[in-house]
Amino acid sequence: MFKHLALAGLGLFSAFQASAALVKYTDRALFQAAVSSLTVDSLSDITNGSFNQNRGTYRFDMAAYGCVAGPAMCNDNTLDGMVYPGYVWTYGSGTFTFGNAINAFGLDFGYAFGSASVTLAGITHTVTNGGFLGFIETAGTFTQVSYAAQGSGSLFDNVSYGTAGAHNVPEPGSLALAGLSLACLAAVKRRKTARG
């Protein structure tokens, strides 16, 4: 009987092992501190209007418009953190593709007409006046990142990518609970053995 309980407890314990894959960052300073090799593309060399989306070490494929000329061309989006010259106005979703494998990606984003919501690799973040969204893949590397934003008027700038070192994965609370359960099972077994 105890063998079955011990095996069940071991199965429960292994089911709660920490296995984080993506760590989300909404603070650029914390993201940059966690990345050991970082490239930041400020997009300051893009042209007004349609432009070549091949940025050398990466490219992005989406309906995009370069905002260079100031508020007259793309509204005044400085409240969203967009700085002239050079940020991108997008129309929906797209993909960032990198020439080399990376495990860290982030960008500043905003929305020309109110609050901004952007999704990177399945992680969504919404802010009122622009913000930062980044992530670090702790279990491997990637060469593509999916991008989705709400409708026309989504803005991004300061595309940041690179590699990060190993990250400690926080222990989930359920792991401690599983350990406590196993300790209780062992105590019950000892009590039964002592009685008879």
Coordinates of N, CA and C in Angstrom, one line a residue:
M1 N 0.8 -1.2 0.0 CA 0.0 0.0 0.0 C 0.9 1.3 0.0
F2 N 1.9 1.3 0.9 CA 2.8 2.4 0.9 C 3.5 2.7 -0.4
K3 N 3.9 1.6 -1.1 CA 4.5 1.8 -2.4 C 3.6 2.5 -3.3
H4 N 2.4 2.2 -3.3 CA 1.4 2.8 -4.2 C 1.3 4.3 -3.9
L5 N 1.2 4.6 -2.6 CA 1.1 6.0 -2.1 C 2.3 6.8 -2.5
A6 N 3.5 6.1 -2.3 CA 4.8 6.8 -2.6 C 4.9 7.1 -4.1
L7 N 4.5 6.1 -4.9 CA 4.5 6.4 -6.4 C 3.5 7.5 -6.8
A8 N 2.4 7.5 -6.1 CA 1.4 8.5 -6.4 C 1.9 9.9 -6.0
G9 N 2.5 9.9 -4.8 CA 3.1 11.2 -4.4 C 4.3 11.6 -5.3
L10 N 5.1 10.7 -5.7 CA 6.2 11.1 -6.6 C 5.6 11.6 -8.0
G11 N 4.6 11.0 -8.4 CA 3.9 11.5 -9.7 C 3.4 12.9 -9.5
L12 N 2.8 13.1 -8.3 CA 2.2 14.4 -8.0 C 3.4 15.5 -7.9
F13 N 4.5 15.1 -7.3 CA 5.6 16.0 -7.1 C 6.2 16.3 -8.5
S14 N 6.4 15.4 -9.4 CA 7.0 15.6 -10.7 C 6.0 16.5 -11.6
A15 N 4.7 16.4 -11.3 CA 3.7 17.1 -12.1 C 3.8 18.6 -11.8
F16 N 4.4 19.0 -10.7 CA 4.5 20.4 -10.3 C 5.9 21.0 -10.5
Q17 N 6.8 20.3 -11.2 CA 8.1 20.8 -11.5 C 8.0 22.2 -12.2
A18 N 8.9 23.1 -11.8 CA 8.9 24.4 -12.5 C 9.4 24.3 -13.9
S19 N 8.7 24.8 -14.9 CA 9.1 24.7 -16.2 C 8.7 25.9 -17.0
A20 N 9.1 27.1 -16.6 CA 8.8 28.3 -17.3 C 9.5 28.4 -18.6
A21 N 8.9 28.9 -19.6 CA 9.5 29.0 -20.9 C 9.7 30.5 -21.3
L22 N 8.6 31.3 -21.1 CA 8.7 32.7 -21.4 C 8.6 33.6 -20.2
V23 N 9.5 34.5 -20.0 CA 9.5 35.4 -18.9 C 9.1 36.8 -19.5
K24 N 8.0 37.3 -19.0 CA 7.5 38.6 -19.6 C 8.1 39.8 -18.8
Y25 N 8.5 40.8 -19.6 CA 9.0 42.1 -19.0 C 8.1 43.2 -19.5
T26 N 7.7 44.1 -18.6 CA 7.0 45.3 -19.0 C 7.8 46.6 -18.6
D27 N 9.0 46.4 -18.1 CA 9.9 47.4 -17.7 C 11.2 47.3 -18.5
R28 N 11.5 48.2 -19.4 CA 12.7 48.1 -20.3 C 14.0 48.0 -19.5
A29 N 14.1 48.7 -18.4 CA 15.4 48.7 -17.6 C 15.6 47.3 -17.1
L30 N 14.6 46.6 -16.6 CA 14.8 45.3 -16.0 C 15.1 44.3 -17.2
F31 N 14.4 44.5 -18.3 CA 14.7 43.6 -19.5 C 16.2 43.8 -19.9
Q32 N 16.6 45.0 -20.1 CA 18.0 45.2 -20.5 C 19.0 44.7 -19.5
A33 N 18.7 44.8 -18.2 CA 19.6 44.2 -17.2 C 19.7 42.7 -17.3
A34 N 18.6 42.0 -17.8 CA 18.6 40.6 -17.8 C 19.2 40.0 -19.1
V35 N 19.4 40.9 -20.1 CA 20.0 40.5 -21.4 C 21.5 40.8 -21.5
S36 N 22.3 39.7 -21.7 CA 23.7 39.9 -21.7 C 24.2 40.5 -23.0
S37 N 23.6 40.2 -24.1 CA 24.0 40.7 -25.4 C 22.8 41.3 -26.1
L38 N 22.7 42.6 -26.1 CA 21.5 43.3 -26.6 C 21.8 44.3 -27.8
T39 N 20.9 44.2 -28.8 CA 20.9 45.2 -29.9 C 19.6 45.9 -29.8
V40 N 19.7 47.3 -29.9 CA 18.5 48.1 -29.9 C 18.5 48.8 -31.3
D41 N 17.5 48.6 -32.1 CA 17.3 49.3 -33.3 C 16.3 50.4 -33.1
S42 N 16.8 51.7 -33.1 CA 16.0 52.8 -32.8 C 15.2 53.3 -34.0
L43 N 15.4 52.6 -35.1 CA 14.6 52.9 -36.4 C 14.8 54.4 -36.8
S44 N 15.8 55.0 -36.4 CA 16.0 56.4 -36.7 C 16.4 56.6 -38.2
D45 N 16.8 55.6 -38.9 CA 17.2 55.7 -40.3 C 16.1 55.3 -41.3
I46 N 14.9 55.0 -40.8 CA 13.8 54.6 -41.8 C 13.4 55.9 -42.5
T47 N 12.7 55.6 -43.6 CA 12.2 56.8 -44.4 C 10.7 57.0 -44.2
N48 N 10.2 58.2 -44.4 CA 8.8 58.5 -44.3 C 8.0 57.7 -45.3
G49 N 6.9 57.1 -44.8 CA 6.0 56.4 -45.7 C 6.5 54.9 -45.8
S50 N 6.3 54.3 -46.9 CA 6.7 52.9 -47.1 C 8.2 52.8 -47.1
F51 N 8.8 51.8 -46.5 CA 10.2 51.6 -46.5 C 10.6 50.2 -46.5
N52 N 11.9 49.9 -46.7 CA 12.5 48.6 -46.7 C 12.4 48.0 -45.3
Q53 N 11.8 46.9 -45.1 CA 11.6 46.4 -43.8 C 12.8 45.4 -43.4
N54 N 13.7 45.3 -44.3 CA 14.9 44.5 -44.0 C 15.9 45.3 -43.2
R55 N 16.1 45.0 -42.0 CA 17.0 45.8 -41.1 C 18.4 45.3 -40.9
G56 N 18.8 44.4 -41.8 CA 20.1 43.8 -41.7 C 20.2 42.5 -41.0
T57 N 20.1 42.5 -39.7 CA 20.2 41.3 -38.9 C 18.8 40.7 -38.6
Y58 N 17.8 41.5 -39.0 CA 16.4 41.0 -38.9 C 15.5 41.8 -39.9
R59 N 14.3 41.3 -40.1 CA 13.4 42.0 -40.9 C 12.0 41.8 -40.3
F60 N 11.1 42.7 -40.6 CA 9.7 42.5 -40.2 C 8.8 42.6 -41.4
D61 N 7.8 41.7 -41.4 CA 6.8 41.6 -42.5 C 5.5 41.9 -41.9
M62 N 5.0 43.1 -42.3 CA 3.7 43.6 -41.9 C 3.4 44.9 -42.7
A63 N 2.1 45.2 -42.7 CA 1.8 46.5 -43.3 C 2.3 47.6 -42.4
A64 N 3.2 48.4 -42.8 CA 3.9 49.4 -41.9 C 4.2 50.7 -42.7
Y65 N 4.2 51.7 -41.9 CA 4.5 53.1 -42.4 C 5.5 53.7 -41.5
G66 N 6.5 54.3 -42.1 CA 7.6 55.0 -41.4 C 7.1 56.4 -41.0
C67 N 7.3 56.7 -39.7 CA 6.9 58.0 -39.2 C 8.2 58.7 -38.9
V68 N 8.6 59.7 -39.7 CA 9.8 60.4 -39.6 C 9.6 61.9 -39.5
A69 N 8.7 62.4 -40.2 CA 8.6 63.9 -40.4 C 8.0 64.6 -39.2
G70 N 7.6 63.9 -38.2 CA 7.0 64.6 -37.0 C 5.5 64.5 -37.0
P71 N 4.9 65.2 -36.0 CA 3.4 65.1 -35.8 C 2.6 65.4 -37.0
A72 N 3.0 66.2 -38.0 CA 2.2 66.5 -39.1 C 1.9 65.2 -39.9
M73 N 2.8 64.2 -39.9 CA 2.6 63.0 -40.7 C 1.8 61.9 -39.9
C74 N 2.2 61.7 -38.7 CA 1.7 60.6 -37.9 C 1.0 60.9 -36.6
N75 N 0.5 62.1 -36.5 CA -0.1 62.6 -35.2 C 1.0 62.8 -34.2
D76 N 0.7 63.4 -33.1 CA 1.7 63.6 -32.1 C 1.6 62.4 -31.1
N77 N 2.6 61.5 -31.2 CA 2.6 60.3 -30.4 C 3.7 60.3 -29.4
T78 N 4.1 61.4 -29.0 CA 5.2 61.5 -28.0 C 4.7 61.0 -26.6
L79 N 3.4 61.2 -26.3 CA 2.8 60.7 -25.1 C 2.9 59.2 -25.0
D80 N 2.9 58.5 -26.2 CA 3.1 57.1 -26.2 C 4.5 56.7 -26.2
G81 N 5.4 57.6 -26.0 CA 6.9 57.3 -25.9 C 7.6 57.2 -27.3
M82 N 6.9 57.6 -28.4 CA 7.5 57.5 -29.7 C 8.3 58.8 -29.9
V83 N 9.5 58.6 -30.4 CA 10.4 59.8 -30.5 C 10.8 59.9 -32.0
Y84 N 10.8 61.1 -32.5 CA 11.3 61.4 -33.8 C 12.8 61.6 -33.8
P85 N 13.5 61.3 -34.9 CA 12.9 60.7 -36.1 C 12.8 59.2 -36.0
G86 N 11.8 58.6 -36.5 CA 11.7 57.2 -36.8 C 11.1 56.3 -35.8
Y87 N 9.8 56.0 -36.1 CA 9.1 54.8 -35.4 C 8.2 54.3 -36.5
V88 N 7.5 53.2 -36.2 CA 6.7 52.5 -37.2 C 5.2 52.5 -36.8
W89 N 4.4 52.9 -37.7 CA 2.9 52.8 -37.6 C 2.5 51.6 -38.3
T90 N 1.8 50.7 -37.7 CA 1.4 49.4 -38.3 C -0.1 49.3 -38.5
Y91 N -0.4 48.3 -39.3 CA -1.8 48.1 -39.6 C -2.1 46.6 -39.4
G92 N -2.1 46.2 -38.1 CA -2.5 44.8 -37.8 C -1.3 44.0 -37.3
S93 N -1.2 42.8 -37.9 CA -0.2 41.8 -37.4 C 0.9 41.6 -38.4
G94 N 1.9 40.9 -37.9 CA 3.1 40.5 -38.7 C 4.1 39.7 -38.0
T95 N 5.3 39.6 -38.6 CA 6.3 38.7 -38.0 C 7.6 39.4 -38.1
F96 N 8.4 39.2 -37.0 CA 9.8 39.6 -37.0 C 10.6 38.4 -37.2
T97 N 11.6 38.4 -38.2 CA 12.4 37.2 -38.5 C 13.9 37.6 -38.3
F98 N 14.6 36.8 -37.6 CA 16.0 37.1 -37.3 C 16.9 36.2 -38.0
G99 N 18.1 36.7 -38.4 CA 19.1 35.9 -39.1 C 19.8 34.9 -38.2
N100 N 19.9 35.2 -37.0 CA 20.5 34.3 -36.0 C 19.5 34.1 -34.8
A101 N 19.7 32.9 -34.2 CA 18.8 32.6 -33.1 C 19.0 33.5 -31.9
I102 N 18.0 33.9 -31.3 CA 18.0 34.8 -30.1 C 17.1 34.2 -29.1
N103 N 17.1 34.7 -27.9 CA 16.2 34.2 -26.8 C 15.6 35.4 -26.1
A104 N 15.8 36.6 -26.5 CA 15.3 37.8 -25.9 C 14.8 38.8 -27.0
F105 N 13.5 39.3 -26.8 CA 13.0 40.3 -27.7 C 12.0 41.2 -27.0
G106 N 12.1 42.5 -27.4 CA 11.2 43.5 -26.8 C 11.1 44.7 -27.7
L107 N 10.1 45.5 -27.4 CA 9.9 46.8 -28.2 C 9.0 47.8 -27.4
D108 N 9.2 49.0 -27.7 CA 8.3 50.1 -27.2 C 7.1 50.1 -28.1
F109 N 5.9 50.3 -27.5 CA 4.7 50.3 -28.4 C 3.7 51.3 -27.9
G110 N 2.8 51.7 -28.7 CA 1.7 52.6 -28.4 C 0.6 52.5 -29.4
Y111 N -0.4 53.3 -29.2 CA -1.5 53.3 -30.2 C -1.9 54.7 -30.4
A112 N -2.0 55.2 -31.6 CA -2.3 56.6 -31.9 C -3.6 57.1 -31.5
F113 N -4.6 56.2 -31.2 CA -5.9 56.6 -30.9 C -6.4 56.2 -29.6
G114 N -5.6 56.1 -28.6 CA -6.1 55.7 -27.2 C -5.1 54.6 -26.6
S115 N -5.7 53.7 -25.9 CA -4.9 52.7 -25.2 C -4.3 51.7 -26.2
A116 N -3.2 51.1 -25.9 CA -2.5 50.2 -26.8 C -2.5 48.8 -26.2
S117 N -2.7 47.9 -27.1 CA -2.6 46.5 -26.8 C -1.8 45.8 -27.8
V118 N -0.7 45.1 -27.4 CA 0.1 44.4 -28.4 C 0.4 43.0 -27.9
T119 N 0.5 42.0 -28.8 CA 0.7 40.7 -28.5 C 2.0 40.2 -29.2
L120 N 3.0 39.8 -28.4 CA 4.2 39.2 -28.9 C 4.3 37.8 -28.5
A121 N 4.5 36.9 -29.5 CA 4.6 35.5 -29.2 C 3.6 35.0 -28.2
G122 N 2.3 35.4 -28.3 CA 1.2 35.0 -27.5 C 1.1 35.7 -26.2
I123 N 2.0 36.6 -25.9 CA 1.9 37.4 -24.6 C 1.3 38.8 -24.9
T124 N 0.2 39.1 -24.3 CA -0.5 40.4 -24.5 C -0.2 41.3 -23.4
H125 N -0.1 42.6 -23.8 CA 0.1 43.7 -22.8 C -0.6 44.9 -23.2
T126 N -1.4 45.5 -22.4 CA -2.2 46.7 -22.7 C -1.8 47.9 -21.8
V127 N -1.6 49.0 -22.4 CA -1.3 50.2 -21.6 C -2.1 51.4 -22.2
T128 N -2.2 52.5 -21.4 CA -2.9 53.6 -21.8 C -2.1 54.6 -22.6
N129 N -0.9 54.9 -22.2 CA 0.0 55.8 -23.0 C 1.3 55.2 -23.4
G130 N 1.2 54.1 -24.1 CA 2.4 53.4 -24.6 C 3.2 52.7 -23.4
G131 N 4.1 51.8 -23.9 CA 4.8 51.1 -22.9 C 5.9 50.2 -23.5
F132 N 6.4 49.3 -22.8 CA 7.4 48.3 -23.2 C 6.8 46.9 -23.0
L133 N 7.1 46.0 -24.0 CA 6.8 44.6 -23.8 C 8.0 43.8 -24.3
G134 N 8.5 43.0 -23.5 CA 9.6 42.1 -23.9 C 9.4 40.7 -23.2
F135 N 10.2 39.8 -23.7 CA 10.2 38.5 -23.1 C 11.5 37.8 -23.4
I136 N 11.9 36.9 -22.5 CA 13.1 36.1 -22.6 C 12.6 34.6 -22.6
E137 N 13.1 33.9 -23.5 CA 12.8 32.4 -23.6 C 13.8 31.7 -22.8
T138 N 13.4 31.1 -21.7 CA 14.4 30.4 -20.8 C 14.7 29.0 -21.2
A139 N 13.9 28.4 -22.2 CA 14.1 27.0 -22.5 C 14.7 26.8 -23.9
G140 N 15.2 27.8 -24.5 CA 15.8 27.7 -25.9 C 15.9 29.0 -26.6
T141 N 15.9 28.9 -27.9 CA 16.1 30.1 -28.8 C 15.0 30.1 -29.8
F142 N 14.9 31.2 -30.6 CA 13.9 31.3 -31.7 C 14.5 32.2 -32.7
T143 N 13.9 32.2 -33.9 CA 14.3 33.1 -35.0 C 13.1 33.9 -35.5
Q144 N 11.9 33.7 -35.0 CA 10.7 34.4 -35.4 C 9.9 34.8 -34.2
V145 N 9.3 36.0 -34.3 CA 8.4 36.5 -33.2 C 7.1 37.0 -33.9
S146 N 6.0 36.5 -33.5 CA 4.7 37.0 -34.1 C 4.3 38.3 -33.4
Y147 N 3.7 39.2 -34.1 CA 3.3 40.5 -33.6 C 1.9 40.8 -34.0
A148 N 1.0 41.1 -33.1 CA -0.3 41.5 -33.3 C -0.7 42.7 -32.5
A149 N -1.4 43.7 -33.1 CA -1.8 44.9 -32.4 C -3.2 45.2 -32.9
Q150 N -3.9 46.0 -32.1 CA -5.2 46.4 -32.4 C -5.3 47.4 -33.6
G151 N -5.8 46.9 -34.7 CA -6.1 47.8 -35.8 C -5.1 48.8 -36.3
S152 N -5.5 49.7 -37.1 CA -4.6 50.7 -37.6 C -4.2 51.7 -36.5
G153 N -3.0 52.2 -36.6 CA -2.6 53.1 -35.6 C -1.7 52.5 -34.5
S154 N -1.3 51.3 -34.6 CA -0.4 50.7 -33.6 C 1.0 51.1 -34.0
L155 N 1.7 51.5 -32.9 CA 3.0 52.1 -33.1 C 4.1 51.2 -32.4
F156 N 5.3 51.1 -33.0 CA 6.4 50.5 -32.3 C 7.7 51.2 -32.6
D157 N 8.7 51.1 -31.7 CA 10.0 51.7 -31.8 C 11.0 50.9 -30.9
N158 N 12.2 51.2 -31.1 CA 13.3 50.6 -30.3 C 13.2 49.1 -30.2
V159 N 13.2 48.4 -31.4 CA 13.2 47.0 -31.4 C 14.5 46.5 -30.8
S160 N 14.3 45.6 -29.7 CA 15.4 45.2 -28.9 C 15.5 43.7 -28.9
Y161 N 16.7 43.1 -29.2 CA 16.8 41.7 -29.3 C 18.2 41.2 -28.9
G162 N 18.4 40.0 -28.6 CA 19.7 39.5 -28.2 C 19.6 38.2 -27.5
T163 N 20.6 37.9 -26.6 CA 20.6 36.7 -25.9 C 20.8 37.0 -24.4
A164 N 20.1 36.2 -23.6 CA 20.2 36.3 -22.1 C 20.8 35.1 -21.6
G165 N 21.4 35.2 -20.4 CA 22.0 34.1 -19.7 C 20.9 33.2 -19.1
A166 N 21.3 32.2 -18.3 CA 20.4 31.4 -17.6 C 19.6 32.2 -16.6
H167 N 18.3 31.8 -16.5 CA 17.4 32.4 -15.5 C 17.0 31.4 -14.5
N168 N 16.9 31.8 -13.3 CA 16.3 31.0 -12.3 C 14.8 31.0 -12.5
V169 N 14.2 29.8 -12.5 CA 12.7 29.7 -12.6 C 12.2 29.6 -11.2
P170 N 11.3 30.6 -10.9 CA 10.7 30.5 -9.5 C 9.9 29.2 -9.2
E171 N 10.1 28.7 -8.0 CA 9.4 27.5 -7.6 C 7.9 27.8 -7.4
P172 N 7.0 27.1 -8.1 CA 5.6 27.4 -7.9 C 5.2 27.0 -6.5
G173 N 4.2 27.6 -6.0 CA 3.7 27.3 -4.6 C 3.2 25.9 -4.5
S174 N 2.7 25.4 -5.6 CA 2.2 24.0 -5.6 C 3.3 23.0 -5.3
L175 N 4.5 23.3 -5.7 CA 5.6 22.4 -5.4 C 5.8 22.2 -3.9
A176 N 5.8 23.3 -3.2 CA 5.9 23.2 -1.8 C 4.8 22.5 -1.2
L177 N 3.6 22.7 -1.7 CA 2.4 21.9 -1.2 C 2.5 20.4 -1.5
A178 N 3.1 20.1 -2.6 CA 3.3 18.7 -2.9 C 4.3 18.0 -2.0
G179 N 5.4 18.8 -1.7 CA 6.3 18.3 -0.7 C 5.7 18.1 0.7
L180 N 4.9 19.0 1.1 CA 4.2 18.9 2.4 C 3.3 17.7 2.4
S181 N 2.6 17.4 1.3 CA 1.8 16.2 1.2 C 2.6 14.9 1.3
L182 N 3.7 14.9 0.7 CA 4.6 13.7 0.8 C 5.1 13.5 2.2
A183 N 5.4 14.6 2.9 CA 5.8 14.5 4.3 C 4.7 13.9 5.2
C184 N 3.5 14.4 4.9 CA 2.3 13.9 5.7 C 2.1 12.4 5.4
L185 N 2.2 12.0 4.2 CA 2.1 10.6 3.8 C 3.1 9.7 4.6
A186 N 4.3 10.2 4.6 CA 5.4 9.5 5.4 C 5.1 9.4 6.8
A187 N 4.5 10.5 7.4 CA 4.2 10.5 8.9 C 3.1 9.5 9.1
V188 N 2.1 9.4 8.3 CA 1.0 8.5 8.4 C 1.5 7.1 8.4
K189 N 2.4 6.8 7.4 CA 3.0 5.4 7.3 C 3.8 5.1 8.6
R190 N 4.6 6.0 9.1 CA 5.3 5.7 10.3 C 4.4 5.4 11.5
R191 N 3.3 6.2 11.6 CA 2.4 6.0 12.7 C 1.7 4.6 12.6
K192 N 1.3 4.2 11.3 CA 0.7 2.9 11.2 C 1.7 1.8 11.5
T193 N 3.0 1.9 11.1 CA 4.0 1.0 11.4 C 4.3 0.8 12.9
A194 N 4.3 1.9 13.6 CA 4.5 1.9 15.0 C 3.4 1.2 15.8
R195 N 2.1 1.3 15.3 CA 1.0 0.7 15.9 C 0.9 -0.8 15.7
G196 N 1.4 -1.2 14.6 CA 1.1 -2.6 14.5 C 1.9 -3.3 13.6

